Each structure stands twice: as structure tokens, then as C-alpha cells.
PDB file of C-alpha atoms in Angstrom:
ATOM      1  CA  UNK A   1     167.967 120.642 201.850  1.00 49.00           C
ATOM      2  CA  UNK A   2     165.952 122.324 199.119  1.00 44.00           C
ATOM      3  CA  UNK A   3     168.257 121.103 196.798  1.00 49.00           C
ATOM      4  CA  UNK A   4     167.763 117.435 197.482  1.00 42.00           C
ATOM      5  CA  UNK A   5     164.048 117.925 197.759  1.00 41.00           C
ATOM      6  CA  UNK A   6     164.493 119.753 193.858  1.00 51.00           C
ATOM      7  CA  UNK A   7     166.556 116.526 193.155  1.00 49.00           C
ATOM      8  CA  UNK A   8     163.959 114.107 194.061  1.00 40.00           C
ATOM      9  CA  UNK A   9     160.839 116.103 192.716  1.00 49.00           C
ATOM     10  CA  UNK A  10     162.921 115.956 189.625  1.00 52.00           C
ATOM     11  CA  UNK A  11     163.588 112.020 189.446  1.00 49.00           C
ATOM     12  CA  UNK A  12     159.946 111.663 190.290  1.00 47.00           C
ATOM     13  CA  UNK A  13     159.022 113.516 186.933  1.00 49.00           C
ATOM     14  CA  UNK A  14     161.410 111.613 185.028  1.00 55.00           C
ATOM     15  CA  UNK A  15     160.069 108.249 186.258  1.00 57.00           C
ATOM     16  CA  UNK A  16     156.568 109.854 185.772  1.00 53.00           C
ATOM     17  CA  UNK A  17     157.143 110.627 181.764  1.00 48.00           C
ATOM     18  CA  UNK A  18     159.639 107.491 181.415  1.00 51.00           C
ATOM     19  CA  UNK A  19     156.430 105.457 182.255  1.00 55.00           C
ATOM     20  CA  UNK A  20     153.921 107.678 180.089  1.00 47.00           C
ATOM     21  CA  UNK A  21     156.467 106.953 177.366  1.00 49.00           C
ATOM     22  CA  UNK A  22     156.095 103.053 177.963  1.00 55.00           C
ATOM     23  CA  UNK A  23     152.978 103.338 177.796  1.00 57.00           C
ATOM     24  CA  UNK A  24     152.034 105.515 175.343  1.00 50.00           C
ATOM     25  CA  UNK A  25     155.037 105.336 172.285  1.00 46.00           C
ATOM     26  CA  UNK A  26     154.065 101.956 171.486  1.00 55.00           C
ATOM     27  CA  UNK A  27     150.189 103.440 170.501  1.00 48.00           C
ATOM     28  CA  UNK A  28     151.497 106.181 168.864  1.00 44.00           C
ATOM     29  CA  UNK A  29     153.792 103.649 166.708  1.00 42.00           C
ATOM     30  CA  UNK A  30     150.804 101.402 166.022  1.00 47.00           C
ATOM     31  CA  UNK A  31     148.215 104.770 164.736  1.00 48.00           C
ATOM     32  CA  UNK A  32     151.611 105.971 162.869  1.00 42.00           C
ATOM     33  CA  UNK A  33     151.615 102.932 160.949  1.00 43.00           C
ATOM     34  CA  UNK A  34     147.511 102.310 160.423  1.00 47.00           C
ATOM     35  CA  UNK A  35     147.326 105.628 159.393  1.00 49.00           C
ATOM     36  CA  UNK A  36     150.410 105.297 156.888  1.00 42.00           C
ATOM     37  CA  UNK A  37     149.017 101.642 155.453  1.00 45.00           C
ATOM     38  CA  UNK A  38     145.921 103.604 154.937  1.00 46.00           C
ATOM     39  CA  UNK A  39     147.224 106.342 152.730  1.00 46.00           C
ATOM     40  CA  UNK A  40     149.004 103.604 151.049  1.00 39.00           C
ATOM     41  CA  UNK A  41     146.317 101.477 150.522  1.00 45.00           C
ATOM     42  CA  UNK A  42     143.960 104.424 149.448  1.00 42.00           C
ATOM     43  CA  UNK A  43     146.845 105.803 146.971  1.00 45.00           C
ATOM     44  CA  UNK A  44     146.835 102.393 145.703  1.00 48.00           C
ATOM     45  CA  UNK A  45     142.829 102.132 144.956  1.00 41.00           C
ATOM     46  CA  UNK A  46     142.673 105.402 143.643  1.00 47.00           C
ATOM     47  CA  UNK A  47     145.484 104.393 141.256  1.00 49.00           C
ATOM     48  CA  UNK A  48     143.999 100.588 140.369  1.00 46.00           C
ATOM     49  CA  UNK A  49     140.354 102.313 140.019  1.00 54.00           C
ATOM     50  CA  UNK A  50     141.783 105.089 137.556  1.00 62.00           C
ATOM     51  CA  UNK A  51     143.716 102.225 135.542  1.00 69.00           C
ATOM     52  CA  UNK A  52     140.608 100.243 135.036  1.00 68.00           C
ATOM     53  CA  UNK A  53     138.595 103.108 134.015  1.00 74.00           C
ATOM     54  CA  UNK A  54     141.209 104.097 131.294  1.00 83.00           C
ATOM     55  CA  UNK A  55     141.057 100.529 130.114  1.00 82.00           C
ATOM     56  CA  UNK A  56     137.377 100.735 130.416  1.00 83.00           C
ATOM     57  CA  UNK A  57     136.962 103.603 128.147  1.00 87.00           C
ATOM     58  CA  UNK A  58     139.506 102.683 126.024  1.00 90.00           C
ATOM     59  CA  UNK A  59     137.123  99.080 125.145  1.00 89.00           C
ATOM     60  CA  UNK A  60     133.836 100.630 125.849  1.00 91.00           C
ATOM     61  CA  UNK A  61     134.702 103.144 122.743  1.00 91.00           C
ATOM     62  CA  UNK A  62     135.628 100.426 120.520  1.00 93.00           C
ATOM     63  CA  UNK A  63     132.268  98.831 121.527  1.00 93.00           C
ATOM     64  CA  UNK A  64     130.781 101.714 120.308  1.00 93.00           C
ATOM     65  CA  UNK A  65     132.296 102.474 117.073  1.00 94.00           C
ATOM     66  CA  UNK A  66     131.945  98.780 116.372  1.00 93.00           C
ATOM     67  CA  UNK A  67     128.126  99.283 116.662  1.00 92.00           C
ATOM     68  CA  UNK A  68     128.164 102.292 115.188  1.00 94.00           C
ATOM     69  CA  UNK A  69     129.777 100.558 111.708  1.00 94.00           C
ATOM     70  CA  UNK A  70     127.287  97.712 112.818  1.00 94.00           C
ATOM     71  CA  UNK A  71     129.410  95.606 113.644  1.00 95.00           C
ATOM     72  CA  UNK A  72     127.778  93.605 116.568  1.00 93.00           C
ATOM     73  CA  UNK A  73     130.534  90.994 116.671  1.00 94.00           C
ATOM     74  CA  UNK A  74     133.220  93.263 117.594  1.00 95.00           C
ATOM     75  CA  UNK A  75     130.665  95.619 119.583  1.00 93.00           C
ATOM     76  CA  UNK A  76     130.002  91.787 121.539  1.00 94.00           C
ATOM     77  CA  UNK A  77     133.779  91.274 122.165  1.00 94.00           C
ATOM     78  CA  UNK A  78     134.757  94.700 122.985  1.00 93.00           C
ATOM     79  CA  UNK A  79     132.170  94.880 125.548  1.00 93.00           C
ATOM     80  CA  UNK A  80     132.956  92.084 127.248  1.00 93.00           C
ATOM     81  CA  UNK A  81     136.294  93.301 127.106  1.00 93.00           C
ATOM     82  CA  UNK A  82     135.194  96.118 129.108  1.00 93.00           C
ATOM     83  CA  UNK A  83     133.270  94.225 131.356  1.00 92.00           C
ATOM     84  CA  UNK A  84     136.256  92.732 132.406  1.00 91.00           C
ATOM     85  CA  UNK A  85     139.479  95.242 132.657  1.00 89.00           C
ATOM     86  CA  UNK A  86     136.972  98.357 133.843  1.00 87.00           C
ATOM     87  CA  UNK A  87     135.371 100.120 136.612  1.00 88.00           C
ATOM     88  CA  UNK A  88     132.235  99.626 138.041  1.00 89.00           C
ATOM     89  CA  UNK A  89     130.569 102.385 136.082  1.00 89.00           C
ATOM     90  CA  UNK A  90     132.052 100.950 132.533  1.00 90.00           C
ATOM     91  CA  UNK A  91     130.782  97.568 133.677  1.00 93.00           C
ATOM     92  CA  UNK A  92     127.494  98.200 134.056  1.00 93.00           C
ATOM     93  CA  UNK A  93     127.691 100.104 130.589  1.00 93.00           C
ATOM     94  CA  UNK A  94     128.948  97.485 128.991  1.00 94.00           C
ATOM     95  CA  UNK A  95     126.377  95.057 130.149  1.00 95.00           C
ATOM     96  CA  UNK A  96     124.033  96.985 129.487  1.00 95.00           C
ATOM     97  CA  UNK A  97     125.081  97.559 125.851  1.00 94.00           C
ATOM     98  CA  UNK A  98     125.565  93.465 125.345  1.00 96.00           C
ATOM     99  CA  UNK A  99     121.769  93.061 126.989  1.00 95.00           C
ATOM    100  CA  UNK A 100     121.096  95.478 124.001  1.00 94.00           C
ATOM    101  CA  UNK A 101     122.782  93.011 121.580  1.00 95.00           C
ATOM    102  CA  UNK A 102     120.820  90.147 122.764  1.00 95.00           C
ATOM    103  CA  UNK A 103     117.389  91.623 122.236  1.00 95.00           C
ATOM    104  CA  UNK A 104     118.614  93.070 118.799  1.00 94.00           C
ATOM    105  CA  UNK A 105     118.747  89.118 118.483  1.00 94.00           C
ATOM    106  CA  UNK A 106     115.663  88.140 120.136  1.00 95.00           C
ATOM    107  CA  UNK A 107     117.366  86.516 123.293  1.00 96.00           C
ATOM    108  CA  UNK A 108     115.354  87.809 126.023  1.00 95.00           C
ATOM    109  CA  UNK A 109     116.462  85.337 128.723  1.00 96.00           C
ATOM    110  CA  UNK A 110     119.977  86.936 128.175  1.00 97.00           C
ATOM    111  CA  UNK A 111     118.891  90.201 127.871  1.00 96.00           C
ATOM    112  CA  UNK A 112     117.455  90.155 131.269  1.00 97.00           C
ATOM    113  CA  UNK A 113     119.933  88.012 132.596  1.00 97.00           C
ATOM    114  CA  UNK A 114     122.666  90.781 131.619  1.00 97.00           C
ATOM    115  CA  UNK A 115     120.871  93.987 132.524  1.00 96.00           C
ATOM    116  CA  UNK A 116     120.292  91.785 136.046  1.00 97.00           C
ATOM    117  CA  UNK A 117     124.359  91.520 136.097  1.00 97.00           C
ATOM    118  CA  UNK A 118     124.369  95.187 135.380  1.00 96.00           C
ATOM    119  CA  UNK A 119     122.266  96.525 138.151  1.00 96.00           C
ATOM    120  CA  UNK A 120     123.740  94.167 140.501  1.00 96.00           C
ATOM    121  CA  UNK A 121     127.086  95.514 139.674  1.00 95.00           C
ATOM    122  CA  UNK A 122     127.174  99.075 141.279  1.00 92.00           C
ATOM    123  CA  UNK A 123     125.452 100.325 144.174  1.00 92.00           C
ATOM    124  CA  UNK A 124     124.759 103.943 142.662  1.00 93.00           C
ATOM    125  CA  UNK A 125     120.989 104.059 141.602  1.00 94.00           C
ATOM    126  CA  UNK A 126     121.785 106.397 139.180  1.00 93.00           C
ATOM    127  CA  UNK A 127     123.892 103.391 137.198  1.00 93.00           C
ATOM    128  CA  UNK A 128     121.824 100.801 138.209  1.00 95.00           C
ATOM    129  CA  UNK A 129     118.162 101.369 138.246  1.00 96.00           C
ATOM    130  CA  UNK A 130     118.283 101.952 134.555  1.00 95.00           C
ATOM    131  CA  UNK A 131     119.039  98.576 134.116  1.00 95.00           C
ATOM    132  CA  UNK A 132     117.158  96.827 136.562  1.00 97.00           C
ATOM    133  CA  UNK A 133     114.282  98.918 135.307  1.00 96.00           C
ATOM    134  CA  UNK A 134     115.016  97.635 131.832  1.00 95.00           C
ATOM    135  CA  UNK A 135     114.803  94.089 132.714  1.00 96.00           C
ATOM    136  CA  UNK A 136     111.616  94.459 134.085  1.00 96.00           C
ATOM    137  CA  UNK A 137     110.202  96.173 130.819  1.00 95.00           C
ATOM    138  CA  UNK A 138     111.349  92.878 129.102  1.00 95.00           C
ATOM    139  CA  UNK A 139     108.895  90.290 131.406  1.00 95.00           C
ATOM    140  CA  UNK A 140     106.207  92.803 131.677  1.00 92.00           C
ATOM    141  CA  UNK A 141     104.149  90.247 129.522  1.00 89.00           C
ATOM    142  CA  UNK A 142     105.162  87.005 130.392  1.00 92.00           C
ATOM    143  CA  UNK A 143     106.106  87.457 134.495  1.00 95.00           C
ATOM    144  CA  UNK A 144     103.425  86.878 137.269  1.00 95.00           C
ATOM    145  CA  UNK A 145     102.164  89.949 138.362  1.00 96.00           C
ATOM    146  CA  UNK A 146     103.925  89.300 141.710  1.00 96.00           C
ATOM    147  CA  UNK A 147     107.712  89.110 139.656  1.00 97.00           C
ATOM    148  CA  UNK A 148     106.955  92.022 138.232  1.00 96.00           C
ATOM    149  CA  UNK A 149     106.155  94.366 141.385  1.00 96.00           C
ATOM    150  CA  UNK A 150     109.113  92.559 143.366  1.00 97.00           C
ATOM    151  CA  UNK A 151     111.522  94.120 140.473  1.00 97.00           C
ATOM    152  CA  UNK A 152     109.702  97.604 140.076  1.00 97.00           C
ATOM    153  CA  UNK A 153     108.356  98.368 143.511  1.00 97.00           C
ATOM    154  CA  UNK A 154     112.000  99.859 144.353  1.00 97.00           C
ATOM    155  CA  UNK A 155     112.410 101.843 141.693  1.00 97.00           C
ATOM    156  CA  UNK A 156     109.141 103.175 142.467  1.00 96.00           C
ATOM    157  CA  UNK A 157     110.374 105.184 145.363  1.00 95.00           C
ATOM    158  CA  UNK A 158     110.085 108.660 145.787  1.00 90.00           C
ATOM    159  CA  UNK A 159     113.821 109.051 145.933  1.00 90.00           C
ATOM    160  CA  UNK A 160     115.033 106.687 143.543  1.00 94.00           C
ATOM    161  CA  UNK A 161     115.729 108.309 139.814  1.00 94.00           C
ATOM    162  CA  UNK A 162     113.385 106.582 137.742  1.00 95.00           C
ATOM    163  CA  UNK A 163     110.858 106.484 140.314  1.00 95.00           C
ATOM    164  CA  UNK A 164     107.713 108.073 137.981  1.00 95.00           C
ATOM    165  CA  UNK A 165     108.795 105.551 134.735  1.00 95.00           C
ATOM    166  CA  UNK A 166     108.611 102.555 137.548  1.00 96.00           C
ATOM    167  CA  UNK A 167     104.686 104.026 138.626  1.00 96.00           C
ATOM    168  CA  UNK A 168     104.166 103.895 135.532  1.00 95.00           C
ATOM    169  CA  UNK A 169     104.910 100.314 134.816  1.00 95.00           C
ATOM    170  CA  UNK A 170     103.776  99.017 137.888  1.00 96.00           C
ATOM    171  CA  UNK A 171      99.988 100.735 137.007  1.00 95.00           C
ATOM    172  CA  UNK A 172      99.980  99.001 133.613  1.00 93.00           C
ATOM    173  CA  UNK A 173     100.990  95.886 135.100  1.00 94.00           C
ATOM    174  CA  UNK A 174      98.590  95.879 137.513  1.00 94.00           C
ATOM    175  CA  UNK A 175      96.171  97.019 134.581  1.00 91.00           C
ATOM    176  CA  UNK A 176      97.051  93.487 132.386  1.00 89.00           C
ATOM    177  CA  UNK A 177      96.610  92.017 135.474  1.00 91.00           C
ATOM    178  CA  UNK A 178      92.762  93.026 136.068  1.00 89.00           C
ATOM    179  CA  UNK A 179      93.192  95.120 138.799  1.00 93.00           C
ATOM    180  CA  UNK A 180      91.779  98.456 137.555  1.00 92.00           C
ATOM    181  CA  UNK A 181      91.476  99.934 140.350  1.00 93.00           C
ATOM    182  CA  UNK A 182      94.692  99.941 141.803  1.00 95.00           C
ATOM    183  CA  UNK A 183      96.071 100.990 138.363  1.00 94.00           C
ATOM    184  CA  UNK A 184      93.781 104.152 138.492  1.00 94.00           C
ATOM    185  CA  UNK A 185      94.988 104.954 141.334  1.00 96.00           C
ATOM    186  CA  UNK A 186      98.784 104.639 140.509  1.00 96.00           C
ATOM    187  CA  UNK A 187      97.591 107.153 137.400  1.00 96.00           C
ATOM    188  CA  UNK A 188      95.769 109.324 139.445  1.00 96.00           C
ATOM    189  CA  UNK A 189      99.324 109.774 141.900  1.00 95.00           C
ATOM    190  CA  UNK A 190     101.071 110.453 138.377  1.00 96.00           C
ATOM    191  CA  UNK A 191      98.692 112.884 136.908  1.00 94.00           C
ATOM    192  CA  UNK A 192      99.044 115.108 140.392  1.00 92.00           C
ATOM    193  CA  UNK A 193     102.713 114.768 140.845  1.00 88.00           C
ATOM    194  CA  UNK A 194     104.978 117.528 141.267  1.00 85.00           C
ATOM    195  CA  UNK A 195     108.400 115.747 139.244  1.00 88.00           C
ATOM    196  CA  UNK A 196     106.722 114.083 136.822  1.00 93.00           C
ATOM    197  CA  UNK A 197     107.994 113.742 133.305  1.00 93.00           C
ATOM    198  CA  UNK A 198     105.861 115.519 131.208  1.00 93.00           C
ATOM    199  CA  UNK A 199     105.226 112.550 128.818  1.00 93.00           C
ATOM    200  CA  UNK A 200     104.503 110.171 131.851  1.00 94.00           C
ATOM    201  CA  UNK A 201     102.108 112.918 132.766  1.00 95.00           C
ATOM    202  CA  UNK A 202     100.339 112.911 129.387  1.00 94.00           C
ATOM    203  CA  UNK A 203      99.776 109.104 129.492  1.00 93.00           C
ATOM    204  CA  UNK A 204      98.307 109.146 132.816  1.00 94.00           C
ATOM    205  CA  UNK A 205      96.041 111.603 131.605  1.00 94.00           C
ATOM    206  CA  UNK A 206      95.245 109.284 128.554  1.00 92.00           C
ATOM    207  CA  UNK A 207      94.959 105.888 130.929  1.00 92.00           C
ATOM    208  CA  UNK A 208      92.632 107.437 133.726  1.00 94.00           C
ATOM    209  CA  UNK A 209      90.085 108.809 130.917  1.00 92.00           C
ATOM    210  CA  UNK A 210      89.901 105.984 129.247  1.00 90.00           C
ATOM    211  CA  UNK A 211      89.649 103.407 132.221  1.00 91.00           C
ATOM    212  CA  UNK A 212      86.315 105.957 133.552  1.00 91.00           C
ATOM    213  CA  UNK A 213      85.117 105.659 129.884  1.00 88.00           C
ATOM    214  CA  UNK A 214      85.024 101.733 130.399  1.00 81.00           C
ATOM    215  CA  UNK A 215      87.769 101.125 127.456  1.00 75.00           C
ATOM    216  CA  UNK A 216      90.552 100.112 129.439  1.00 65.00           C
ATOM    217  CA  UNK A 217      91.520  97.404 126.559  1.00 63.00           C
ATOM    218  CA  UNK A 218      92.429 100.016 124.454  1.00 60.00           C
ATOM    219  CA  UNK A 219      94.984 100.595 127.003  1.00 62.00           C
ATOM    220  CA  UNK A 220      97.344  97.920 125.043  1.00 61.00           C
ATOM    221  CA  UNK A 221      98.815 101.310 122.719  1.00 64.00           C
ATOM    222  CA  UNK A 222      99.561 103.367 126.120  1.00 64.00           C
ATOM    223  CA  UNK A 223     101.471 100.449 127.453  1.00 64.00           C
ATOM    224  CA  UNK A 224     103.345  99.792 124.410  1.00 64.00           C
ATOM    225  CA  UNK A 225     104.368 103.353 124.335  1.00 64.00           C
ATOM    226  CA  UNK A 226     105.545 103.473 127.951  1.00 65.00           C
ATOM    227  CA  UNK A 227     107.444 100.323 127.174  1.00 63.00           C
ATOM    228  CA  UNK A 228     109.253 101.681 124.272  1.00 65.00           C
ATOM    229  CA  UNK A 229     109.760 105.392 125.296  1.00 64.00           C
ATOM    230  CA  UNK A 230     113.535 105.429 126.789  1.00 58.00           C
ATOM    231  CA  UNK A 231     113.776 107.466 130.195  1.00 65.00           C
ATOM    232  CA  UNK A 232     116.876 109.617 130.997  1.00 57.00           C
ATOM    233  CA  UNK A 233     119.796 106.900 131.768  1.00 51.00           C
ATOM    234  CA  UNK A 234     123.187 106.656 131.728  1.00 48.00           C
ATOM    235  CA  UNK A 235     124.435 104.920 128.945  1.00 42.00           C
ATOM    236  CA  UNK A 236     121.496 103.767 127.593  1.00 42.00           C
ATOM    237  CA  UNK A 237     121.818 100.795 125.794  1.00 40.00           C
ATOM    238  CA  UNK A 238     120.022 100.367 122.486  1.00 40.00           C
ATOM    239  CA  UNK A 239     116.793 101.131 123.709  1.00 38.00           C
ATOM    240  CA  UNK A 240     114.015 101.503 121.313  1.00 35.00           C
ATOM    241  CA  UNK A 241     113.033 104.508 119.588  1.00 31.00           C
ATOM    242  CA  UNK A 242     110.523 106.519 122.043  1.00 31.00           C
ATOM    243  CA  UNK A 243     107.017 106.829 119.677  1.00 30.00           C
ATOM    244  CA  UNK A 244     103.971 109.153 120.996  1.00 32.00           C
ATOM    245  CA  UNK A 245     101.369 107.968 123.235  1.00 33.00           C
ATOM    246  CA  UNK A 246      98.376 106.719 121.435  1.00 35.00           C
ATOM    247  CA  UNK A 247      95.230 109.341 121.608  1.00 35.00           C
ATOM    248  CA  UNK A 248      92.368 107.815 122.442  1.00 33.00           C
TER     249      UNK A 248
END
């Protein structure tokens, strides 16, 4: 009697895993094959994304040599070669070195339009806010006020990488735009700041004395130099040579 009762215990368990089986092979199959199209697909990426920033390099380096033996024709075509066989990070290089081109030539519209493209093109601040913070530079004196701020307010944040170089512009804007007191302010925030460049530092200094003197229209050599001294960026493209603030 045991024996049968052994028997049938042991058919029950069979049944028992024969349905767990049924049930539970097929969702094994099905994560066994996500997971294996995933490693696939991620091989695959990792292999495209290396491919296009050989190819990348390879044009972006002709771009430069080209401009380096002034040659902005080639520099033109070999950046827009970049711009389309490489990576994100060559792209927005590359843009940035054609928006370069275009002011070289005194096409504004297209140099903003291109440093746009570029800071639109990655999602890494540290790629793009060099660029959007360049095409802001470029309308500082022909953009309402309000155009302006929507571009630089952004980059003003704490964590962003260019943040003090965006106070900065913002305050002179707001300066060429009458409101002094707001602009103070701004220069007051740089002056006391704890990671602030030291030459953003020095022009605060220079703006906030001479706005309590009641010569805030000699302000117009402060703003020049912020707008030509080049912050820290990746890949800068053929920004203008950085000159010392005006002493006033």
C-alpha cells in the first residue's frame, strides 16, 4: 500500500512540474531571446557609433589642417563631411567650426543658424552649451532683450558649465537694455561667487564700480571684452582672440 501511495505522490509531482514547465519555458524562451537581441543590438551600436567616430576624426582633421593652410574651402567641405559620416560629438565640432567660417565671412544669420544646429545636436552640456552660448554672443546687439534671456537664462544655471560666462552676458544685456539695476545685481552675484573665473570676476569688479560712479556708458569696452574673451569649450571654433578688460 505504501508503494502505491509513493506511486501516486510521485505522478502528482510530475504533473505538478510538467505544468510549471508549460507555463513557465515559454517566458524563459521569450527573456532568452530579449536579452540576446539586446546584446546584439548594443554590440551593433557600439560598433556603428565607433565607425562614425573614426570617420569623424578622420574629416574633422582634414578640416583642420585645411584651416590651418587657410584653406577655408576645403576646411567648408571637410566639415560638412564630418557633419555627416560622424558621431554626435564630431558633429557638433564640425558645426561649430563651419559657424566659425561664416562669421570669418560676415554671415551672421548662418553663423547662428549653425551653432543653433550644433547645440541642438547632443544632449551633453558640456558639447552643447558652448555653442548655444556662442549664438547668443552673436545677437547680443541686435535681439530683443527678451531673445536674448530665453537663449542665456539656461546656461545661466548653477550647474550648467558655462554658467558664470552666461551671468555675465545676461547682466550686460540687461545693461544695453536700461535696466541697471538688475545688471548690478547680476555683477554683484559674480563678484561674490565661489567658481567664478577669475577674469569674469575682474570685470564684475570693473562694471559694479563704474555703474555706482554713474558711467555705466563706458560700460560698451567691458562688454566688448566679455564678448570676445573665449571661455573653456570643447572644440572651440574660431573664436576671437580674448583681449583684457578695459580699466576704467
Amino acid at each position: 500500500m505504501v508503494d502505491v501511495f509513493e506511486q501516486v505522490e510521485e505522478e502528482l509531482r510530475s504533473d505538478r512540474y510538467k505544468r510549471l514547465a508549460r507555463t513557465w519555458l515559454p517566458v524563459v524562451g521569450v527573456i532568452l531571446v530579449v536579452a540576446l537581441v539586446a546584446a546584439l543590438g548594443w554590440w551593433g551600436w557600439d560598433s556603428l557609433n565607433s565607425s562614425k567616430a573614426a570617420k569623424g576624426a578622420e574629416a574633422y582633421d582634414r578640416g583642420m589642417e585645411a584651416l590651418r593652410a587657410e584653406k577655408p574651402a576645403e576646411a567648408r567641405l571637410a566639415f560638412e563631411e564630418t557633419v555627416k559620416e560622424g558621431n554626435d560629438a564630431y558633429k557638433v565640432l564640425a558645426l561649430q567650426q563651419q559657424a566659425g567660417l561664416a562669421v570669418t565671412a560676415d554671415k551672421i544669420p548662418d553663423a547662428v543658424r549653425l551653432f543653433d544646429q550644433a547645440a541642438k545636436t547632443s544632449s551633453d552640456p558640456i558639447l552643447s552649451d558652448p555653442a548655444a552660448f556662442k549664438a547668443a554672443l552673436l545677437i547680443m546687439d541686435t535681439a530683443p532683450l527678451a531673445d536674448i534671456e530665453a537663449r542665456l537664462t539656461p546656461l545661466a544655471e548653477d550647474k550648467r558649465p558655462l554658467h558664470a560666462f552666461a551671468q555675465e552676458a545676461l547682466a550686460l544685456a540687461r545693461l544695453q537694455h536700461g535696466k541697471t539695476k538688475e545688471a548690478r545685481e547680476a555683477f554683484v552675484l559674480l563678484q561674490l561667487g565661489q567658481d567664478v573665473p577669475d577674469d569674469v570676476r575682474q570685470r564684475a569688479n570693473i562694471a559694479v564700480a563704474t555703474i555706482d560712479a554713474g558711467t555705466a556708458g563706458a560700460l560698451k569696452s567691458i562688454a566688448d571684452a566679455a564678448k570676445n574673451a573665449a571661455p573653456p569649450a570643447a572644440g572651440a571654433a574660431n573664436a576671437p582672440t580674448p583681449i583684457a578688460p578695459a580699466q576704467q
